[in-house]
mmCIF file of C-alpha atoms in Angstrom:
data_model
loop_
_atom_site.group_PDB
_atom_site.id
_atom_site.type_symbol
_atom_site.label_atom_id
_atom_site.label_comp_id
_atom_site.label_asym_id
_atom_site.label_seq_id
_atom_site.Cartn_x
_atom_site.Cartn_y
_atom_site.Cartn_z
ATOM 1 C CA MET A 1 0.000 0.000 0.000
ATOM 2 C CA THR A 2 1.131 3.544 -0.636
ATOM 3 C CA PRO A 3 0.175 6.556 1.475
ATOM 4 C CA THR A 4 -2.504 8.856 0.138
ATOM 5 C CA LEU A 5 -1.339 11.833 2.201
ATOM 6 C CA VAL A 6 -4.929 12.914 2.728
ATOM 7 C CA PRO A 7 -4.969 16.083 4.863
ATOM 8 C CA HIS A 8 -5.475 15.123 8.502
ATOM 9 C CA HIS A 9 -7.569 17.009 11.033
ATOM 10 C CA PRO A 10 -6.623 15.269 14.306
ATOM 11 C CA ALA A 11 -9.491 16.525 16.477
ATOM 12 C CA ARG A 12 -12.162 15.760 13.898
ATOM 13 C CA ASP A 13 -10.545 12.441 12.960
ATOM 14 C CA TRP A 14 -10.629 11.527 16.653
ATOM 15 C CA ALA A 15 -14.307 12.471 16.947
ATOM 16 C CA GLU A 16 -15.445 10.900 13.673
ATOM 17 C CA ILE A 17 -13.225 7.815 13.415
ATOM 18 C CA GLN A 18 -11.367 6.824 16.560
ATOM 19 C CA GLU A 19 -13.333 7.771 19.660
ATOM 20 C CA ARG A 20 -16.132 5.276 19.030
ATOM 21 C CA MET A 21 -13.666 2.378 19.360
ATOM 22 C CA LEU A 22 -13.850 2.785 23.144
ATOM 23 C CA VAL A 23 -17.657 2.695 23.398
ATOM 24 C CA PRO A 24 -17.587 -0.860 24.875
ATOM 25 C CA LEU A 25 -15.241 0.406 27.603
ATOM 26 C CA TYR A 26 -17.470 3.359 28.457
ATOM 27 C CA GLU A 27 -20.556 1.157 28.570
ATOM 28 C CA ALA A 28 -18.913 -1.508 30.743
ATOM 29 C CA VAL A 29 -17.722 1.049 33.290
ATOM 30 C CA TYR A 30 -21.061 2.870 33.432
ATOM 31 C CA ASP A 31 -22.930 -0.431 33.838
ATOM 32 C CA ARG A 32 -20.640 -1.582 36.630
ATOM 33 C CA LEU A 33 -20.943 1.701 38.520
ATOM 34 C CA GLY A 34 -24.656 2.113 37.874
ATOM 35 C CA VAL A 35 -24.280 5.513 36.246
ATOM 36 C CA GLY A 36 -27.692 7.062 35.688
ATOM 37 C CA ALA A 37 -30.081 9.692 36.967
ATOM 38 C CA GLY A 38 -28.584 11.282 40.060
ATOM 39 C CA SER A 39 -24.980 10.528 39.064
ATOM 40 C CA ARG A 40 -22.488 13.360 38.706
ATOM 41 C CA VAL A 41 -19.750 12.358 36.265
ATOM 42 C CA LEU A 42 -16.460 14.170 35.672
ATOM 43 C CA ASP A 43 -14.364 12.943 32.744
ATOM 44 C CA LEU A 44 -10.650 13.811 32.785
ATOM 45 C CA GLY A 45 -9.302 14.039 29.252
ATOM 46 C CA CYS A 46 -12.844 14.205 27.865
ATOM 47 C CA GLY A 47 -11.718 14.987 24.310
ATOM 48 C CA SER A 48 -14.639 15.488 21.971
ATOM 49 C CA GLY A 49 -17.060 14.275 24.614
ATOM 50 C CA LEU A 50 -18.485 10.931 23.525
ATOM 51 C CA ALA A 51 -18.114 9.329 26.965
ATOM 52 C CA LEU A 52 -19.854 12.329 28.531
ATOM 53 C CA LEU A 53 -22.610 12.186 25.936
ATOM 54 C CA MET A 54 -23.238 8.546 26.799
ATOM 55 C CA ALA A 55 -23.372 9.346 30.525
ATOM 56 C CA ALA A 56 -25.750 12.253 29.900
ATOM 57 C CA ALA A 57 -27.989 9.931 27.878
ATOM 58 C CA ARG A 58 -28.281 7.799 31.031
ATOM 59 C CA GLY A 59 -29.504 10.828 32.971
ATOM 60 C CA ALA A 60 -26.229 11.804 34.634
ATOM 61 C CA ARG A 61 -25.044 15.367 35.102
ATOM 62 C CA VAL A 62 -21.676 15.634 33.397
ATOM 63 C CA ALA A 63 -18.575 17.808 33.183
ATOM 64 C CA GLY A 64 -15.285 17.440 31.348
ATOM 65 C CA VAL A 65 -11.656 18.497 31.585
ATOM 66 C CA ASP A 66 -9.353 18.726 28.571
ATOM 67 C CA ARG A 67 -6.693 21.111 27.308
ATOM 68 C CA ASP A 68 -7.110 20.241 23.639
ATOM 69 C CA HIS A 69 -9.117 23.249 22.488
ATOM 70 C CA ALA A 70 -10.049 21.713 19.136
ATOM 71 C CA ARG A 71 -11.500 18.586 20.733
ATOM 72 C CA VAL A 72 -13.337 20.599 23.378
ATOM 73 C CA ALA A 73 -14.894 22.748 20.631
ATOM 74 C CA LEU A 74 -16.336 19.575 19.107
ATOM 75 C CA ALA A 75 -17.547 18.433 22.526
ATOM 76 C CA ARG A 76 -19.477 21.675 22.931
ATOM 77 C CA GLU A 77 -21.285 20.951 19.669
ATOM 78 C CA ARG A 78 -22.592 17.572 20.836
ATOM 79 C CA LEU A 79 -23.126 17.984 24.593
ATOM 80 C CA PRO A 80 -26.105 19.699 26.274
ATOM 81 C CA GLU A 81 -25.774 23.456 26.370
ATOM 82 C CA GLY A 82 -24.103 24.652 29.550
ATOM 83 C CA THR A 83 -22.103 21.467 30.167
ATOM 84 C CA PRO A 84 -18.980 22.519 32.130
ATOM 85 C CA LEU A 85 -15.912 21.927 29.940
ATOM 86 C CA THR A 86 -12.715 23.333 31.386
ATOM 87 C CA ALA A 87 -8.942 23.083 31.072
ATOM 88 C CA ASP A 88 -8.522 22.429 34.806
ATOM 89 C CA LEU A 89 -10.543 20.695 37.488
ATOM 90 C CA PRO A 90 -13.912 22.447 37.807
ATOM 91 C CA GLN A 91 -15.033 24.009 41.060
ATOM 92 C CA ASP A 92 -18.664 22.904 40.929
ATOM 93 C CA GLY A 93 -18.237 19.444 42.501
ATOM 94 C CA PRO A 94 -18.320 17.188 44.264
ATOM 95 C CA TYR A 95 -18.658 14.369 41.710
ATOM 96 C CA ASP A 96 -19.442 10.766 42.551
ATOM 97 C CA VAL A 97 -17.845 9.253 39.408
ATOM 98 C CA VAL A 98 -14.546 10.479 37.958
ATOM 99 C CA THR A 99 -13.219 8.819 34.814
ATOM 100 C CA ALA A 100 -9.843 8.915 33.084
ATOM 101 C CA PHE A 101 -10.434 6.613 30.127
ATOM 102 C CA HIS A 102 -7.220 7.606 28.374
ATOM 103 C CA GLY A 103 -4.615 6.842 30.990
ATOM 104 C CA THR A 104 -2.925 8.152 34.075
ATOM 105 C CA ALA A 105 -1.735 11.432 32.546
ATOM 106 C CA ALA A 106 -5.226 12.818 33.128
ATOM 107 C CA LEU A 107 -4.523 12.771 36.868
ATOM 108 C CA GLY A 108 -2.131 15.676 36.357
ATOM 109 C CA ARG A 109 0.830 16.607 38.502
ATOM 110 C CA ASP A 110 -1.220 16.847 41.677
ATOM 111 C CA PRO A 111 -3.397 13.716 41.995
ATOM 112 C CA ALA A 112 -4.461 14.821 45.470
ATOM 113 C CA ALA A 113 -6.255 17.785 43.894
ATOM 114 C CA LEU A 114 -8.664 15.309 42.404
ATOM 115 C CA THR A 115 -10.061 14.478 45.811
ATOM 116 C CA ARG A 116 -11.216 18.072 46.137
ATOM 117 C CA SER A 117 -13.469 17.595 43.117
ATOM 118 C CA ALA A 118 -14.839 14.224 44.188
ATOM 119 C CA GLN A 119 -17.031 13.391 47.128
ATOM 120 C CA ARG A 120 -15.966 10.900 49.755
ATOM 121 C CA GLY A 121 -16.398 7.372 48.434
ATOM 122 C CA ALA A 122 -16.537 8.555 44.820
ATOM 123 C CA ALA A 123 -15.370 6.105 42.191
ATOM 124 C CA LEU A 124 -12.285 6.977 40.144
ATOM 125 C CA VAL A 125 -11.771 4.930 36.986
ATOM 126 C CA LEU A 126 -8.437 4.689 35.195
ATOM 127 C CA ALA A 127 -8.216 2.809 31.894
ATOM 128 C CA GLY A 128 -5.534 1.835 29.424
ATOM 129 C CA TRP A 129 -4.249 -0.885 27.136
ATOM 130 C CA GLY A 130 -4.623 -4.466 28.269
ATOM 131 C CA PRO A 131 -2.011 -7.238 27.899
ATOM 132 C CA PRO A 132 0.107 -6.671 24.756
ATOM 133 C CA GLU A 133 -0.554 -10.213 23.548
ATOM 134 C CA ARG A 134 -4.279 -9.415 23.426
ATOM 135 C CA CYS A 135 -3.940 -6.032 21.703
ATOM 136 C CA ALA A 136 -3.344 -6.222 17.971
ATOM 137 C CA THR A 137 -2.866 -2.471 17.839
ATOM 138 C CA THR A 138 0.144 -2.812 20.134
ATOM 139 C CA SER A 139 1.980 -4.661 17.373
ATOM 140 C CA VAL A 140 1.117 -1.903 14.899
ATOM 141 C CA LEU A 141 2.461 0.715 17.275
ATOM 142 C CA GLY A 142 5.577 -1.346 17.898
ATOM 143 C CA LEU A 143 6.328 -2.092 14.256
ATOM 144 C CA ALA A 144 5.840 1.496 13.144
ATOM 145 C CA ALA A 145 8.005 2.589 16.070
ATOM 146 C CA ARG A 146 10.873 0.325 15.066
ATOM 147 C CA LEU A 147 10.716 1.452 11.464
ATOM 148 C CA THR A 148 10.776 5.148 12.344
ATOM 149 C CA GLY A 149 13.287 4.857 15.193
ATOM 150 C CA TRP A 150 10.739 6.147 17.703
ATOM 151 C CA ARG A 151 9.867 4.303 20.897
ATOM 152 C CA PRO A 152 6.338 4.359 22.313
ATOM 153 C CA ALA A 153 5.726 5.005 25.976
ATOM 154 C CA PRO A 154 5.663 1.885 28.187
ATOM 155 C CA ARG A 155 2.318 0.438 29.189
ATOM 156 C CA GLU A 156 0.906 2.368 32.108
ATOM 157 C CA ASP A 157 0.805 0.987 35.640
ATOM 158 C CA LEU A 158 -2.827 1.724 36.477
ATOM 159 C CA ASP A 159 -2.702 0.007 39.854
ATOM 160 C CA GLY A 160 0.460 1.859 40.823
ATOM 161 C CA ALA A 161 -1.116 5.170 39.865
ATOM 162 C CA VAL A 162 -4.081 4.439 42.132
ATOM 163 C CA LEU A 163 -1.846 3.694 45.105
ATOM 164 C CA ALA A 164 0.408 6.679 44.411
ATOM 165 C CA ALA A 165 -2.633 8.943 44.471
ATOM 166 C CA GLY A 166 -3.588 7.664 47.930
ATOM 167 C CA LEU A 167 -6.807 6.047 46.702
ATOM 168 C CA ARG A 168 -8.385 2.764 47.761
ATOM 169 C CA PRO A 169 -8.460 0.028 45.064
ATOM 170 C CA ASP A 170 -11.956 -1.319 44.452
ATOM 171 C CA GLY A 171 -11.814 -3.748 41.555
ATOM 172 C CA SER A 172 -10.845 -3.936 37.917
ATOM 173 C CA GLY A 173 -12.028 -5.340 34.629
ATOM 174 C CA ARG A 174 -11.147 -6.028 31.018
ATOM 175 C CA VAL A 175 -13.209 -5.058 27.993
ATOM 176 C CA ALA A 176 -12.865 -6.059 24.339
ATOM 177 C CA CYS A 177 -12.472 -2.907 22.237
ATOM 178 C CA PRO A 178 -11.698 -3.955 18.667
ATOM 179 C CA PHE A 179 -10.516 -1.219 16.342
ATOM 180 C CA GLY A 180 -12.450 -1.469 13.075
ATOM 181 C CA TYR A 181 -12.071 0.871 10.113
ATOM 182 C CA ALA A 182 -13.727 1.228 6.713
ATOM 183 C CA ASP A 183 -10.339 1.122 4.972
ATOM 184 C CA ALA A 184 -6.612 1.501 5.597
ATOM 185 C CA ASP A 185 -6.634 5.266 5.070
ATOM 186 C CA SER A 186 -9.307 5.651 7.762
ATOM 187 C CA ALA A 187 -7.215 3.458 10.052
ATOM 188 C CA VAL A 188 -4.167 5.674 9.569
ATOM 189 C CA ARG A 189 -6.178 8.824 10.237
ATOM 190 C CA GLY A 190 -7.747 7.299 13.321
ATOM 191 C CA LEU A 191 -4.477 6.047 14.774
ATOM 192 C CA LEU A 192 -2.690 9.323 14.111
ATOM 193 C CA SER A 193 -5.488 11.159 15.926
ATOM 194 C CA THR A 194 -4.761 9.265 19.163
ATOM 195 C CA GLY A 195 -1.548 11.202 19.761
ATOM 196 C CA GLU A 196 0.454 7.977 20.022
ATOM 197 C CA PHE A 197 2.500 8.984 16.982
ATOM 198 C CA ASP A 198 2.974 12.666 17.719
ATOM 199 C CA ALA A 199 6.597 12.158 18.757
ATOM 200 C CA ALA A 200 7.325 10.132 15.629
ATOM 201 C CA VAL A 201 5.743 12.780 13.397
ATOM 202 C CA ARG A 202 7.873 15.468 15.037
ATOM 203 C CA ALA A 203 11.020 13.376 14.664
ATOM 204 C CA THR A 204 10.639 12.413 11.018
ATOM 205 C CA ASP A 205 8.699 13.140 7.840
ATOM 206 C CA PRO A 206 4.924 12.802 8.408
ATOM 207 C CA GLY A 207 4.583 11.030 5.069
ATOM 208 C CA GLN A 208 7.132 8.445 6.175
ATOM 209 C CA VAL A 209 5.182 7.770 9.376
ATOM 210 C CA GLU A 210 2.011 7.315 7.345
ATOM 211 C CA LYS A 211 3.784 4.943 4.968
ATOM 212 C CA GLU A 212 5.115 2.824 7.837
ATOM 213 C CA LEU A 213 1.694 2.741 9.445
ATOM 214 C CA LEU A 214 0.102 1.494 6.232
ATOM 215 C CA GLU A 215 2.680 -1.281 6.021
ATOM 216 C CA ALA A 216 2.176 -2.208 9.674
ATOM 217 C CA LEU A 217 -1.588 -2.437 9.099
ATOM 218 C CA GLU A 218 -1.329 -4.889 6.201
ATOM 219 C CA PRO A 219 -1.845 -8.060 8.322
ATOM 220 C CA TYR A 220 -5.134 -6.619 9.589
ATOM 221 C CA VAL A 221 -6.646 -5.636 6.222
ATOM 222 C CA ARG A 222 -9.466 -8.020 5.341
ATOM 223 C CA PRO A 223 -10.394 -9.124 1.776
ATOM 224 C CA ASP A 224 -13.108 -6.446 1.566
ATOM 225 C CA GLY A 225 -10.575 -3.711 2.382
ATOM 226 C CA THR A 226 -11.748 -3.074 5.936
ATOM 227 C CA VAL A 227 -9.270 -3.127 8.828
ATOM 228 C CA TRP A 228 -9.932 -5.120 11.999
ATOM 229 C CA MET A 229 -7.685 -5.227 15.058
ATOM 230 C CA PRO A 230 -8.877 -7.057 18.202
ATOM 231 C CA ASN A 231 -7.888 -5.299 21.428
ATOM 232 C CA VAL A 232 -8.555 -5.618 25.136
ATOM 233 C CA PHE A 233 -8.550 -2.601 27.426
ATOM 234 C CA ARG A 234 -8.188 -2.775 31.187
ATOM 235 C CA TYR A 235 -9.722 -0.482 33.772
ATOM 236 C CA VAL A 236 -9.262 -0.157 37.515
ATOM 237 C CA ILE A 237 -11.676 1.360 39.998
ATOM 238 C CA ALA A 238 -10.563 3.222 43.102
ATOM 239 C CA ARG A 239 -12.443 5.014 45.847
ATOM 240 C CA VAL A 240 -11.746 8.452 47.203
ATOM 241 C CA PRO A 241 -11.192 8.125 50.983
#
């Protein structure tokens, strides 16, 4: 395959292509925690707001934190008018469910500050990649990394992050989140929108990164041209003391 070099719009590609891949994760967490009418949900790293939209559809009051202005602008278009969307922790808590579906970085430099936005006993959910052997996308990231000379960040220690933040562990789970795309070009756009390749793009020619990604995706292209990569994501639940 050869790269098409279609212009990329990372925020919109995330909202239109990639974000939906984590819907099974959002649903599993909300089901387990009983999110619904009366819940107050704060999503750290809310992006373009799909997880918040799903919580709001269950009757929850929602708020989001994200510093990506382009993604937040898209979130404002889809969420109920007046939904608090801020760059830092909002002051209108406390919340009884706090989610960080995209890893530990959403906790920020001062994890203890989170407890000031969450009520006592509130659930904090951290999520990230599951075991590498059960994540096809991990091999794509790894192969593209080797070809471009870039090294991806190590898999996050979700349990360690919970303990470091002084929170009480309260269970975990795994959820199948296959990444499916209409074609290889859509897969490249979706994967680039995750931010996983930002360092590689800065370090080399963007067209070269796209070319390597297309080659890495070849084992997952089906006869009809669609791309299918089985993945498992893991989440941990902690309680605010």
